[in-house]
């Protein structure tokens, strides 16, 4: 019991001395100073990086601008990691804790943990390949597949060493570990040519429609900047008792696959309406039940 009292007195005694609180205040101020300096360095460094990558942006191509955005984000993240690592080691050194001993111990622990962190290593390695090979960039519209199944589709918002964030058209954010990205469909890498199917009534004369479309389609390139070339008429794709399907090919800018498809369909349907070309409508067939005692019922 006497030993416990003695131990408690040793613990409480420093709390009764003014020097203890002076040292505590100094340590708190030092830690706060390190953190504030780190935040200032990160903020200044990020501004400098943004300015460097935005230099002569007007002279760059669309592809180079996207690459600049991707690399700018990556460099800013790396700067944050490095600065906070330096701040942490400086604080530990201030308190007399050997950073080299911690790193040596971390190396031994890292070997043991490494076997369980293979997925993390795979994510980081894949992230390096995605970024430096330019498989896709920030603001690209992509479709990500794994084993043939689509797991995400939308606009790339951020690319990190460990994960990638993709925003769908409906607003959802997909955060994908880079190691899961095995198949990439990039709609923004080059000019794209989506197919557009436009149905018309089978009663219409296709020869007349073809002639009108060949005159109308070239006018869309000058009317809308989204088209890099005049849409093409590929011909009559299908026909049945309810409709004829005309196949068109739109040539649009990178990343404008779906907007270009919708715009071309809208323009053609509006043109058909002006020219009096009928669009197929659902047909309602009414069947009347025979009355009892009629010849149809007897048969």
mmCIF file of C-alpha atoms in Angstrom, residues 25-251:
data_model
loop_
_atom_site.group_PDB
_atom_site.id
_atom_site.type_symbol
_atom_site.label_atom_id
_atom_site.label_comp_id
_atom_site.label_asym_id
_atom_site.label_seq_id
_atom_site.Cartn_x
_atom_site.Cartn_y
_atom_site.Cartn_z
ATOM 1 C CA UNK A 25 2.890 25.147 -22.963
ATOM 2 C CA UNK A 26 6.207 25.308 -24.850
ATOM 3 C CA UNK A 27 5.631 21.835 -26.329
ATOM 4 C CA UNK A 28 2.076 22.715 -27.362
ATOM 5 C CA UNK A 29 3.246 25.955 -28.998
ATOM 6 C CA UNK A 30 6.057 24.130 -30.808
ATOM 7 C CA UNK A 31 3.677 21.474 -32.135
ATOM 8 C CA UNK A 32 1.205 24.172 -33.228
ATOM 9 C CA UNK A 33 4.021 26.095 -34.925
ATOM 10 C CA UNK A 34 5.187 23.013 -36.839
ATOM 11 C CA UNK A 35 1.617 22.270 -37.973
ATOM 12 C CA UNK A 36 0.955 25.877 -39.027
ATOM 13 C CA UNK A 37 4.252 26.066 -40.924
ATOM 14 C CA UNK A 38 3.425 22.766 -42.624
ATOM 15 C CA UNK A 39 -0.011 24.056 -43.681
ATOM 16 C CA UNK A 40 1.514 27.274 -45.035
ATOM 17 C CA UNK A 41 4.195 25.386 -46.983
ATOM 18 C CA UNK A 42 1.581 23.042 -48.491
ATOM 19 C CA UNK A 43 -0.735 25.924 -49.450
ATOM 20 C CA UNK A 44 2.102 27.919 -51.087
ATOM 21 C CA UNK A 45 3.510 24.830 -52.834
ATOM 22 C CA UNK A 46 0.090 23.907 -54.238
ATOM 23 C CA UNK A 47 -0.392 27.414 -55.634
ATOM 24 C CA UNK A 48 3.052 27.305 -57.242
ATOM 25 C CA UNK A 49 2.335 23.873 -58.766
ATOM 26 C CA UNK A 50 -1.020 25.047 -60.151
ATOM 27 C CA UNK A 51 0.619 28.136 -61.637
ATOM 28 C CA UNK A 52 3.400 26.092 -63.246
ATOM 29 C CA UNK A 53 0.992 23.633 -64.854
ATOM 30 C CA UNK A 54 -1.337 26.420 -66.035
ATOM 31 C CA UNK A 55 1.485 28.340 -67.747
ATOM 32 C CA UNK A 56 0.749 28.833 -71.451
ATOM 33 C CA UNK A 57 -2.480 26.819 -71.079
ATOM 34 C CA UNK A 58 -3.943 28.712 -74.027
ATOM 35 C CA UNK A 59 -1.244 27.303 -76.298
ATOM 36 C CA UNK A 60 -1.758 23.710 -75.196
ATOM 37 C CA UNK A 61 -3.978 21.174 -76.874
ATOM 38 C CA UNK A 62 -7.023 19.716 -75.142
ATOM 39 C CA UNK A 63 -5.080 16.523 -74.437
ATOM 40 C CA UNK A 64 -2.103 18.367 -72.909
ATOM 41 C CA UNK A 65 -4.383 20.441 -70.688
ATOM 42 C CA UNK A 66 -5.964 17.289 -69.259
ATOM 43 C CA UNK A 67 -2.533 15.734 -68.688
ATOM 44 C CA UNK A 68 -1.493 18.904 -66.860
ATOM 45 C CA UNK A 69 -4.544 18.683 -64.596
ATOM 46 C CA UNK A 70 -3.794 15.043 -63.783
ATOM 47 C CA UNK A 71 -0.101 15.578 -63.037
ATOM 48 C CA UNK A 72 -0.850 18.762 -61.084
ATOM 49 C CA UNK A 73 -3.179 16.848 -58.744
ATOM 50 C CA UNK A 74 -0.614 14.072 -58.310
ATOM 51 C CA UNK A 75 2.252 16.472 -57.503
ATOM 52 C CA UNK A 76 0.102 18.355 -54.991
ATOM 53 C CA UNK A 77 -0.756 15.103 -53.198
ATOM 54 C CA UNK A 78 2.901 14.051 -53.093
ATOM 55 C CA UNK A 79 3.892 17.429 -51.642
ATOM 56 C CA UNK A 80 1.271 17.057 -48.900
ATOM 57 C CA UNK A 81 2.551 13.581 -47.975
ATOM 58 C CA UNK A 82 6.185 14.722 -47.869
ATOM 59 C CA UNK A 83 5.536 17.896 -45.838
ATOM 60 C CA UNK A 84 3.386 16.116 -43.238
ATOM 61 C CA UNK A 85 6.027 13.387 -42.932
ATOM 62 C CA UNK A 86 8.694 16.033 -42.247
ATOM 63 C CA UNK A 87 6.416 17.774 -39.707
ATOM 64 C CA UNK A 88 5.763 14.512 -37.871
ATOM 65 C CA UNK A 89 9.434 13.518 -37.709
ATOM 66 C CA UNK A 90 10.398 17.044 -36.553
ATOM 67 C CA UNK A 91 7.875 16.912 -33.711
ATOM 68 C CA UNK A 92 9.084 13.483 -32.630
ATOM 69 C CA UNK A 93 12.715 14.654 -32.698
ATOM 70 C CA UNK A 94 11.748 17.673 -30.587
ATOM 71 C CA UNK A 95 10.551 15.313 -27.867
ATOM 72 C CA UNK A 96 13.754 13.284 -28.023
ATOM 73 C CA UNK A 97 12.241 10.338 -29.882
ATOM 74 C CA UNK A 98 14.671 8.700 -32.295
ATOM 75 C CA UNK A 99 13.127 8.774 -35.761
ATOM 76 C CA UNK A 100 15.793 6.449 -37.185
ATOM 77 C CA UNK A 101 14.940 3.813 -34.576
ATOM 78 C CA UNK A 102 11.256 4.103 -35.466
ATOM 79 C CA UNK A 103 12.024 3.753 -39.164
ATOM 80 C CA UNK A 104 14.206 0.716 -38.504
ATOM 81 C CA UNK A 105 11.431 -0.872 -36.479
ATOM 82 C CA UNK A 106 8.928 0.074 -39.150
ATOM 83 C CA UNK A 107 11.090 -1.725 -41.698
ATOM 84 C CA UNK A 108 10.910 -4.951 -39.734
ATOM 85 C CA UNK A 109 7.185 -4.547 -39.181
ATOM 86 C CA UNK A 110 6.756 -3.603 -42.842
ATOM 87 C CA UNK A 111 8.136 -6.941 -43.955
ATOM 88 C CA UNK A 112 5.549 -8.718 -41.838
ATOM 89 C CA UNK A 113 2.726 -6.423 -42.865
ATOM 90 C CA UNK A 114 3.805 -6.487 -46.520
ATOM 91 C CA UNK A 115 2.441 -9.960 -47.012
ATOM 92 C CA UNK A 116 -0.998 -8.680 -46.004
ATOM 93 C CA UNK A 117 -0.705 -5.443 -47.990
ATOM 94 C CA UNK A 118 -0.274 -6.926 -51.444
ATOM 95 C CA UNK A 119 -3.528 -5.344 -52.602
ATOM 96 C CA UNK A 120 -2.297 -1.879 -51.563
ATOM 97 C CA UNK A 121 0.982 -2.393 -53.422
ATOM 98 C CA UNK A 122 -0.947 -3.539 -56.498
ATOM 99 C CA UNK A 123 -3.155 -0.418 -56.328
ATOM 100 C CA UNK A 124 -0.131 1.890 -56.167
ATOM 101 C CA UNK A 125 1.732 0.167 -59.007
ATOM 102 C CA UNK A 126 -1.389 0.229 -61.199
ATOM 103 C CA UNK A 127 -1.866 3.907 -60.319
ATOM 104 C CA UNK A 128 1.646 4.695 -61.581
ATOM 105 C CA UNK A 129 0.939 2.954 -64.896
ATOM 106 C CA UNK A 130 -2.428 4.726 -65.320
ATOM 107 C CA UNK A 131 -0.908 8.153 -64.721
ATOM 108 C CA UNK A 132 2.372 7.911 -66.615
ATOM 109 C CA UNK A 133 1.015 5.900 -69.547
ATOM 110 C CA UNK A 134 -1.838 8.365 -69.911
ATOM 111 C CA UNK A 135 -4.530 5.673 -70.020
ATOM 112 C CA UNK A 136 -7.025 8.351 -68.985
ATOM 113 C CA UNK A 137 -6.914 11.816 -67.430
ATOM 114 C CA UNK A 138 -8.988 14.028 -65.173
ATOM 115 C CA UNK A 139 -12.227 15.148 -66.942
ATOM 116 C CA UNK A 140 -12.167 12.172 -69.347
ATOM 117 C CA UNK A 141 -15.385 10.200 -69.825
ATOM 118 C CA UNK A 142 -14.569 6.534 -69.269
ATOM 119 C CA UNK A 143 -16.125 3.133 -68.760
ATOM 120 C CA UNK A 144 -14.299 0.816 -66.339
ATOM 121 C CA UNK A 145 -14.731 -2.937 -66.761
ATOM 122 C CA UNK A 146 -13.531 -5.836 -64.651
ATOM 123 C CA UNK A 147 -13.763 -9.360 -66.030
ATOM 124 C CA UNK A 148 -16.051 -8.064 -68.790
ATOM 125 C CA UNK A 149 -18.545 -6.437 -66.387
ATOM 126 C CA UNK A 150 -18.919 -2.647 -66.146
ATOM 127 C CA UNK A 151 -18.237 -1.451 -62.581
ATOM 128 C CA UNK A 152 -18.232 2.312 -63.219
ATOM 129 C CA UNK A 153 -18.964 4.772 -66.005
ATOM 130 C CA UNK A 154 -18.701 8.546 -65.923
ATOM 131 C CA UNK A 155 -16.317 11.506 -65.724
ATOM 132 C CA UNK A 156 -12.937 11.109 -64.012
ATOM 133 C CA UNK A 157 -12.690 13.547 -61.094
ATOM 134 C CA UNK A 158 -9.414 12.550 -59.420
ATOM 135 C CA UNK A 159 -6.607 10.082 -60.079
ATOM 136 C CA UNK A 160 -4.454 9.067 -57.122
ATOM 137 C CA UNK A 161 -1.751 6.493 -56.576
ATOM 138 C CA UNK A 162 -4.147 4.250 -54.656
ATOM 139 C CA UNK A 163 -7.600 5.010 -56.021
ATOM 140 C CA UNK A 164 -9.537 6.794 -58.769
ATOM 141 C CA UNK A 165 -12.807 8.700 -58.401
ATOM 142 C CA UNK A 166 -15.376 8.658 -61.199
ATOM 143 C CA UNK A 167 -18.614 10.653 -61.177
ATOM 144 C CA UNK A 168 -21.611 9.157 -62.980
ATOM 145 C CA UNK A 169 -24.010 11.278 -65.030
ATOM 146 C CA UNK A 170 -26.570 10.915 -62.226
ATOM 147 C CA UNK A 171 -24.146 12.325 -59.642
ATOM 148 C CA UNK A 172 -22.840 9.219 -57.848
ATOM 149 C CA UNK A 173 -19.123 9.114 -57.053
ATOM 150 C CA UNK A 174 -17.374 5.779 -57.602
ATOM 151 C CA UNK A 175 -14.103 5.367 -55.682
ATOM 152 C CA UNK A 176 -12.220 2.506 -57.304
ATOM 153 C CA UNK A 177 -8.970 0.957 -56.030
ATOM 154 C CA UNK A 178 -6.592 1.175 -58.973
ATOM 155 C CA UNK A 179 -5.870 -2.542 -58.746
ATOM 156 C CA UNK A 180 -9.461 -3.332 -59.764
ATOM 157 C CA UNK A 181 -9.170 -1.349 -63.022
ATOM 158 C CA UNK A 182 -8.330 -3.900 -65.688
ATOM 159 C CA UNK A 183 -10.289 -2.802 -68.782
ATOM 160 C CA UNK A 184 -10.705 0.852 -69.755
ATOM 161 C CA UNK A 185 -12.900 2.365 -72.456
ATOM 162 C CA UNK A 186 -11.911 6.013 -72.879
ATOM 163 C CA UNK A 187 -14.460 8.064 -74.837
ATOM 164 C CA UNK A 188 -12.314 11.223 -74.581
ATOM 165 C CA UNK A 189 -9.007 10.030 -76.034
ATOM 166 C CA UNK A 190 -9.883 10.762 -79.674
ATOM 167 C CA UNK A 191 -12.750 11.992 -81.837
ATOM 168 C CA UNK A 192 -15.645 9.550 -81.588
ATOM 169 C CA UNK A 193 -18.354 8.475 -84.017
ATOM 170 C CA UNK A 194 -21.491 7.210 -82.273
ATOM 171 C CA UNK A 195 -24.189 5.410 -84.239
ATOM 172 C CA UNK A 196 -27.669 6.897 -84.226
ATOM 173 C CA UNK A 197 -30.771 4.937 -85.217
ATOM 174 C CA UNK A 198 -33.778 6.974 -86.398
ATOM 175 C CA UNK A 199 -37.090 5.199 -87.092
ATOM 176 C CA UNK A 200 -39.538 6.385 -89.765
ATOM 177 C CA UNK A 201 -42.904 5.147 -90.910
ATOM 178 C CA UNK A 202 -42.757 2.286 -93.464
ATOM 179 C CA UNK A 203 -45.271 4.234 -95.529
ATOM 180 C CA UNK A 204 -42.624 6.843 -96.373
ATOM 181 C CA UNK A 205 -40.534 6.759 -99.552
ATOM 182 C CA UNK A 206 -36.971 5.962 -98.472
ATOM 183 C CA UNK A 207 -35.436 7.363 -101.674
ATOM 184 C CA UNK A 208 -36.967 10.753 -100.902
ATOM 185 C CA UNK A 209 -35.809 10.623 -97.273
ATOM 186 C CA UNK A 210 -32.265 9.711 -98.326
ATOM 187 C CA UNK A 211 -32.092 12.625 -100.740
ATOM 188 C CA UNK A 212 -33.336 15.084 -98.090
ATOM 189 C CA UNK A 213 -30.893 13.791 -95.433
ATOM 190 C CA UNK A 214 -27.912 14.067 -97.788
ATOM 191 C CA UNK A 215 -28.780 17.755 -98.162
ATOM 192 C CA UNK A 216 -29.535 18.347 -94.468
ATOM 193 C CA UNK A 217 -26.727 16.522 -92.617
ATOM 194 C CA UNK A 218 -23.805 18.637 -93.971
ATOM 195 C CA UNK A 219 -25.446 21.764 -92.520
ATOM 196 C CA UNK A 220 -25.067 20.469 -88.929
ATOM 197 C CA UNK A 221 -21.262 20.822 -88.845
ATOM 198 C CA UNK A 222 -21.468 24.617 -89.170
ATOM 199 C CA UNK A 223 -24.516 24.836 -86.923
ATOM 200 C CA UNK A 224 -22.985 23.013 -83.914
ATOM 201 C CA UNK A 225 -19.339 23.107 -82.779
ATOM 202 C CA UNK A 226 -19.682 19.651 -81.248
ATOM 203 C CA UNK A 227 -19.424 18.070 -84.724
ATOM 204 C CA UNK A 228 -15.885 17.758 -86.110
ATOM 205 C CA UNK A 229 -17.270 16.562 -89.437
ATOM 206 C CA UNK A 230 -20.676 16.304 -91.080
ATOM 207 C CA UNK A 231 -22.761 13.326 -89.873
ATOM 208 C CA UNK A 232 -22.959 10.474 -92.371
ATOM 209 C CA UNK A 233 -25.962 8.591 -93.706
ATOM 210 C CA UNK A 234 -25.098 4.884 -93.597
ATOM 211 C CA UNK A 235 -28.406 3.739 -95.064
ATOM 212 C CA UNK A 236 -31.493 1.718 -94.263
ATOM 213 C CA UNK A 237 -30.596 -0.603 -91.403
ATOM 214 C CA UNK A 238 -33.834 -2.476 -90.741
ATOM 215 C CA UNK A 239 -37.465 -2.626 -91.852
ATOM 216 C CA UNK A 240 -40.573 -4.367 -90.591
ATOM 217 C CA UNK A 241 -44.314 -3.809 -90.642
ATOM 218 C CA UNK A 242 -44.111 -1.013 -88.050
ATOM 219 C CA UNK A 243 -41.048 1.025 -88.977
ATOM 220 C CA UNK A 244 -37.988 1.606 -91.114
ATOM 221 C CA UNK A 245 -34.743 2.240 -89.208
ATOM 222 C CA UNK A 246 -32.206 4.621 -90.732
ATOM 223 C CA UNK A 247 -28.620 4.416 -89.467
ATOM 224 C CA UNK A 248 -26.573 7.615 -89.087
ATOM 225 C CA UNK A 249 -22.981 8.177 -87.968
ATOM 226 C CA UNK A 250 -22.062 11.282 -85.948
ATOM 227 C CA UNK A 251 -18.468 12.588 -85.871
#
